[in-house]
Amino acid sequence: MRLDDVVHVWRIPLHGVPPGDPDPERLLDPHERRRADRLGDARLRRRYVRAHATSRLILGGYLGLPPHEVTWCRGRHGKPALAGRPEVKANLSHSADLALLAITRSREIGVDVENLGRQDPGATLPAGRLADRFYPPTEAVRVGRARGPARDWWYLRFWTRKEACVKASGGRLVQGLPVRVGAGHLPHGYGLRCSGEAGMPGPWVVRDVSLGDGNVAAVALTGTADYQVVVRTWLGLRRFGLDQPLPQCDRHREGAVR
């Protein structure tokens, strides 16, 4: 399967380390360790370390590198990029006890996941009022008409689509809030083409990622061509070493994944 027209989305549980996986602390680079150490809450630190260490394990499998040799740099607008492998695109998001790592080729990518049960300390207004203030009218109406938990779900559904677009472009969230990302469910198997707004380059193709378990997620690629999404769950090196070897990006065959 070619990574040019597919996105691999990896579910990474953050509540423990699978048997056989190395100590996640040892996989981080100095910058990641400093960021982890600045997190005052032990639970937040554990989640950060687990998400970034497992991302290194997975990306090392794609790139044919030991995890400690996976090197990040800062690209356009400060967006993280894989140093020395500009053709491979990856993006990470985490919320509560779940992280998502999205990987593709050639096109810039963004992914976002939000947990419905997570309390955001920065959110001082209910979802309906936030949507009225920041979302385009059709999206705000959809959020406002929903009742109970459905209201928060729709708010986060639109939020994750916008955030995925922002992360694909390397912009700031405030630039992405006006982006129109549809006012309802996306047809199964199809992506939504979204245009850019002032100060926020587009276009993008956005897809919802079905996760369940109280999580809402979306992925976006720059451009207008559609793509497939393949969701996989990280169960540890031991599991994949036995029966599901990771695909590797071939440096010599354009777009190939073996």
Short mmCIF file of C-alpha atoms in Angstrom, two decimals:
data_model
loop_
_atom_site.label_atom_id
_atom_site.label_comp_id
_atom_site.label_asym_id
_atom_site.label_seq_id
_atom_site.Cartn_x
_atom_site.Cartn_y
_atom_site.Cartn_z
CA MET A 1 0.00 0.00 0.00
CA ARG A 2 1.40 3.41 -1.00
CA LEU A 3 1.66 6.05 1.68
CA ASP A 4 1.05 8.76 -0.92
CA ASP A 5 -2.71 8.12 -0.89
CA VAL A 6 -3.18 6.65 2.58
CA VAL A 7 -2.80 7.84 6.16
CA HIS A 8 -1.82 5.41 8.90
CA VAL A 9 -3.33 6.52 12.21
CA TRP A 10 -1.86 4.75 15.21
CA ARG A 11 -3.81 4.53 18.45
CA ILE A 12 -1.35 4.66 21.35
CA PRO A 13 -2.82 3.80 24.78
CA LEU A 14 -1.09 5.88 27.45
CA HIS A 15 -2.08 4.01 30.60
CA GLY A 16 0.85 1.57 30.58
CA VAL A 17 3.89 0.20 28.75
CA PRO A 18 3.32 -3.06 26.81
CA PRO A 19 5.51 -6.03 27.83
CA GLY A 20 8.71 -6.06 25.81
CA ASP A 21 8.79 -2.34 25.07
CA PRO A 22 11.90 -0.47 26.26
CA ASP A 23 11.84 2.05 29.09
CA PRO A 24 10.17 5.07 27.46
CA GLU A 25 12.31 7.55 29.41
CA ARG A 26 15.42 6.25 27.63
CA LEU A 27 13.98 6.89 24.17
CA LEU A 28 13.43 10.64 24.52
CA ASP A 29 15.87 13.22 23.21
CA PRO A 30 17.13 16.03 25.50
CA HIS A 31 14.48 18.48 24.29
CA GLU A 32 11.68 16.00 25.03
CA ARG A 33 13.13 15.26 28.47
CA ARG A 34 13.22 18.95 29.32
CA ARG A 35 9.62 19.38 28.22
CA ALA A 36 8.57 16.34 30.26
CA ASP A 37 10.38 17.66 33.33
CA ARG A 38 8.55 20.99 33.07
CA LEU A 39 5.20 19.23 33.45
CA GLY A 40 4.34 19.56 37.11
CA ASP A 41 1.64 16.89 37.16
CA ALA A 42 2.98 13.32 37.33
CA ARG A 43 0.09 11.93 35.26
CA LEU A 44 0.58 14.50 32.50
CA ARG A 45 4.30 13.76 32.48
CA ARG A 46 3.70 10.02 32.17
CA ARG A 47 1.33 10.53 29.25
CA TYR A 48 3.74 12.86 27.48
CA VAL A 49 6.68 10.46 27.88
CA ARG A 50 4.67 7.45 26.74
CA ALA A 51 3.24 9.25 23.69
CA HIS A 52 6.56 10.59 22.46
CA ALA A 53 8.55 7.43 23.19
CA THR A 54 6.05 5.18 21.40
CA SER A 55 5.98 7.58 18.45
CA ARG A 56 9.72 7.05 18.15
CA LEU A 57 9.27 3.28 18.16
CA ILE A 58 6.64 3.44 15.43
CA LEU A 59 8.45 5.98 13.26
CA GLY A 60 11.68 4.05 13.63
CA GLY A 61 9.88 1.07 12.11
CA TYR A 62 8.79 3.13 9.11
CA LEU A 63 12.17 4.78 8.62
CA GLY A 64 14.32 1.73 9.36
CA LEU A 65 16.01 3.52 12.27
CA PRO A 66 16.52 2.81 15.97
CA PRO A 67 14.03 4.92 17.93
CA HIS A 68 16.71 7.15 19.46
CA GLU A 69 17.90 8.09 15.94
CA VAL A 70 14.51 9.48 14.91
CA THR A 71 15.22 13.21 14.85
CA TRP A 72 12.69 16.02 14.89
CA CYS A 73 13.27 19.53 13.63
CA ARG A 74 11.10 22.61 13.25
CA GLY A 75 9.65 23.29 9.84
CA ARG A 76 7.40 26.01 8.50
CA HIS A 77 5.78 28.10 11.26
CA GLY A 78 7.54 25.93 13.84
CA LYS A 79 5.71 22.76 12.87
CA PRO A 80 7.57 19.57 13.91
CA ALA A 81 9.09 17.67 10.97
CA LEU A 82 11.29 14.61 10.57
CA ALA A 83 14.87 15.75 10.02
CA GLY A 84 16.48 14.34 6.89
CA ARG A 85 13.27 12.67 5.67
CA PRO A 86 11.14 15.48 4.24
CA GLU A 87 9.06 13.05 2.19
CA VAL A 88 7.65 11.36 5.32
CA LYS A 89 5.06 13.41 7.21
CA ALA A 90 3.92 12.68 10.76
CA ASN A 91 1.85 14.41 13.41
CA LEU A 92 1.02 13.56 17.02
CA SER A 93 -1.92 14.43 19.27
CA HIS A 94 -2.95 13.20 22.69
CA SER A 95 -5.83 13.70 25.08
CA ALA A 96 -6.41 11.93 28.38
CA ASP A 97 -5.11 8.34 28.07
CA LEU A 98 -4.95 8.14 24.27
CA ALA A 99 -2.49 9.46 21.69
CA LEU A 100 -2.80 9.37 17.92
CA LEU A 101 0.18 9.33 15.57
CA ALA A 102 -0.70 10.00 11.92
CA ILE A 103 1.81 9.15 9.17
CA THR A 104 1.71 9.73 5.43
CA ARG A 105 3.94 10.75 2.56
CA SER A 106 4.50 13.94 0.57
CA ARG A 107 1.53 15.98 1.85
CA GLU A 108 1.52 17.94 5.09
CA ILE A 109 -0.60 16.26 7.76
CA GLY A 110 -2.39 17.19 10.96
CA VAL A 111 -4.28 15.07 13.48
CA ASP A 112 -6.27 15.94 16.59
CA VAL A 113 -7.98 13.86 19.26
CA GLU A 114 -10.13 15.13 22.12
CA ASN A 115 -11.64 13.16 24.97
CA LEU A 116 -15.24 14.00 25.85
CA GLY A 117 -14.61 13.44 29.54
CA ARG A 118 -11.50 15.61 29.77
CA GLN A 119 -12.05 18.85 31.62
CA ASP A 120 -10.31 21.72 29.87
CA PRO A 121 -9.29 24.28 32.52
CA GLY A 122 -9.21 26.98 29.86
CA ALA A 123 -12.85 26.48 28.88
CA THR A 124 -14.89 28.88 31.01
CA LEU A 125 -17.97 28.92 28.74
CA PRO A 126 -20.31 26.06 27.74
CA ALA A 127 -19.89 24.53 24.29
CA GLY A 128 -22.89 26.30 22.80
CA ARG A 129 -21.65 29.77 23.72
CA LEU A 130 -18.12 28.98 22.57
CA ALA A 131 -19.47 27.83 19.21
CA ASP A 132 -21.57 30.99 18.89
CA ARG A 133 -18.51 33.10 19.53
CA PHE A 134 -15.92 31.32 17.36
CA TYR A 135 -17.55 28.97 14.82
CA PRO A 136 -19.17 29.83 11.47
CA PRO A 137 -22.99 30.17 11.78
CA THR A 138 -23.95 26.77 10.34
CA GLU A 139 -21.64 24.96 12.74
CA ALA A 140 -22.74 27.06 15.71
CA VAL A 141 -26.39 26.26 14.94
CA ARG A 142 -25.64 22.53 14.84
CA VAL A 143 -23.93 22.70 18.23
CA GLY A 144 -26.67 24.88 19.71
CA ARG A 145 -29.50 22.58 18.60
CA ALA A 146 -27.91 19.48 20.10
CA ARG A 147 -28.90 18.45 23.61
CA GLY A 148 -27.00 16.92 26.50
CA PRO A 149 -23.75 15.08 25.68
CA ALA A 150 -24.44 15.48 21.95
CA ARG A 151 -23.75 19.20 22.23
CA ASP A 152 -20.21 18.65 23.52
CA TRP A 153 -19.71 15.90 20.93
CA TRP A 154 -20.61 18.20 18.02
CA TYR A 155 -18.48 20.99 19.45
CA LEU A 156 -15.46 18.67 19.58
CA ARG A 157 -16.26 17.14 16.19
CA PHE A 158 -15.89 20.54 14.53
CA TRP A 159 -12.99 21.47 16.80
CA THR A 160 -10.92 18.41 15.84
CA ARG A 161 -11.50 19.02 12.13
CA LYS A 162 -10.31 22.62 12.49
CA GLU A 163 -7.35 21.68 14.67
CA ALA A 164 -6.26 19.02 12.17
CA CYS A 165 -6.27 21.65 9.39
CA VAL A 166 -4.32 24.07 11.56
CA LYS A 167 -1.70 21.46 12.40
CA ALA A 168 -1.36 20.41 8.76
CA SER A 169 -0.58 24.02 7.81
CA GLY A 170 1.54 24.80 10.85
CA GLY A 171 -0.68 27.74 11.79
CA ARG A 172 -2.28 28.95 15.00
CA LEU A 173 -5.64 27.72 16.26
CA VAL A 174 -7.17 31.20 16.25
CA GLN A 175 -6.56 31.29 12.48
CA GLY A 176 -8.37 28.00 11.99
CA LEU A 177 -11.55 28.67 13.96
CA PRO A 178 -13.29 30.44 11.01
CA VAL A 179 -12.50 27.56 8.62
CA ARG A 180 -15.73 25.88 7.50
CA VAL A 181 -15.50 22.18 8.21
CA GLY A 182 -19.03 21.03 7.41
CA ALA A 183 -22.11 21.18 9.59
CA GLY A 184 -22.83 17.49 10.06
CA HIS A 185 -21.63 13.92 9.61
CA LEU A 186 -19.26 13.21 6.75
CA PRO A 187 -20.34 10.48 4.29
CA HIS A 188 -18.66 7.20 5.16
CA GLY A 189 -15.50 6.70 3.15
CA TYR A 190 -15.22 10.28 1.93
CA GLY A 191 -13.15 13.27 2.96
CA LEU A 192 -14.36 16.86 3.18
CA ARG A 193 -12.57 19.45 1.06
CA CYS A 194 -12.10 22.66 3.05
CA SER A 195 -10.95 26.04 1.76
CA GLY A 196 -8.56 28.30 3.59
CA GLU A 197 -9.44 31.56 5.29
CA ALA A 198 -7.55 34.85 5.53
CA GLY A 199 -4.16 34.17 7.08
CA MET A 200 -4.73 30.41 7.02
CA PRO A 201 -3.57 28.69 3.83
CA GLY A 202 -5.58 25.83 2.40
CA PRO A 203 -7.08 23.78 0.96
CA TRP A 204 -7.29 20.56 2.96
CA VAL A 205 -9.11 17.27 2.84
CA VAL A 206 -10.45 16.35 6.29
CA ARG A 207 -11.60 12.95 7.49
CA ASP A 208 -13.17 11.97 10.78
CA VAL A 209 -11.44 9.11 12.59
CA SER A 210 -13.80 6.67 14.33
CA LEU A 211 -12.42 5.69 17.71
CA GLY A 212 -15.26 5.24 20.19
CA ASP A 213 -14.44 5.15 23.91
CA GLY A 214 -15.48 8.78 24.33
CA ASN A 215 -12.84 10.12 21.93
CA VAL A 216 -13.41 12.40 18.94
CA ALA A 217 -10.71 12.71 16.27
CA ALA A 218 -9.99 13.99 12.78
CA VAL A 219 -7.09 14.01 10.32
CA ALA A 220 -6.33 16.49 7.53
CA LEU A 221 -3.98 16.55 4.55
CA THR A 222 -3.11 19.63 2.52
CA GLY A 223 -4.29 19.65 -1.09
CA THR A 224 -7.47 18.46 -2.77
CA ALA A 225 -6.87 14.75 -3.48
CA ASP A 226 -8.77 12.27 -1.32
CA TYR A 227 -7.06 9.49 0.62
CA GLN A 228 -7.70 6.43 2.77
CA VAL A 229 -7.32 6.20 6.54
CA VAL A 230 -6.05 3.00 8.13
CA VAL A 231 -6.33 2.86 11.93
CA ARG A 232 -4.00 0.55 13.86
CA THR A 233 -3.43 0.08 17.57
CA TRP A 234 0.01 -0.12 19.13
CA LEU A 235 0.21 -3.29 21.19
CA GLY A 236 3.97 -3.31 21.74
CA LEU A 237 7.16 -4.31 19.94
CA ARG A 238 6.79 -7.94 20.98
CA ARG A 239 3.41 -8.26 19.30
CA PHE A 240 4.50 -6.64 16.06
CA GLY A 241 7.83 -8.40 16.05
CA LEU A 242 5.96 -11.70 15.94
CA ASP A 243 3.13 -11.25 13.47
CA GLN A 244 2.73 -7.68 12.18
CA PRO A 245 6.01 -6.13 11.07
CA LEU A 246 5.86 -2.40 10.58
CA PRO A 247 5.96 -1.11 7.01
CA GLN A 248 9.08 0.77 6.01
CA CYS A 249 9.37 3.77 3.71
CA ASP A 250 11.71 2.86 0.88
CA ARG A 251 14.19 5.63 0.11
CA HIS A 252 14.77 4.32 -3.41
CA ARG A 253 11.23 3.70 -4.69
CA GLU A 254 9.11 6.83 -4.71
CA GLY A 255 6.00 6.40 -2.60
CA ALA A 256 6.59 2.73 -1.81
CA VAL A 257 5.81 1.11 1.48
CA ARG A 258 6.78 -2.48 2.06
#
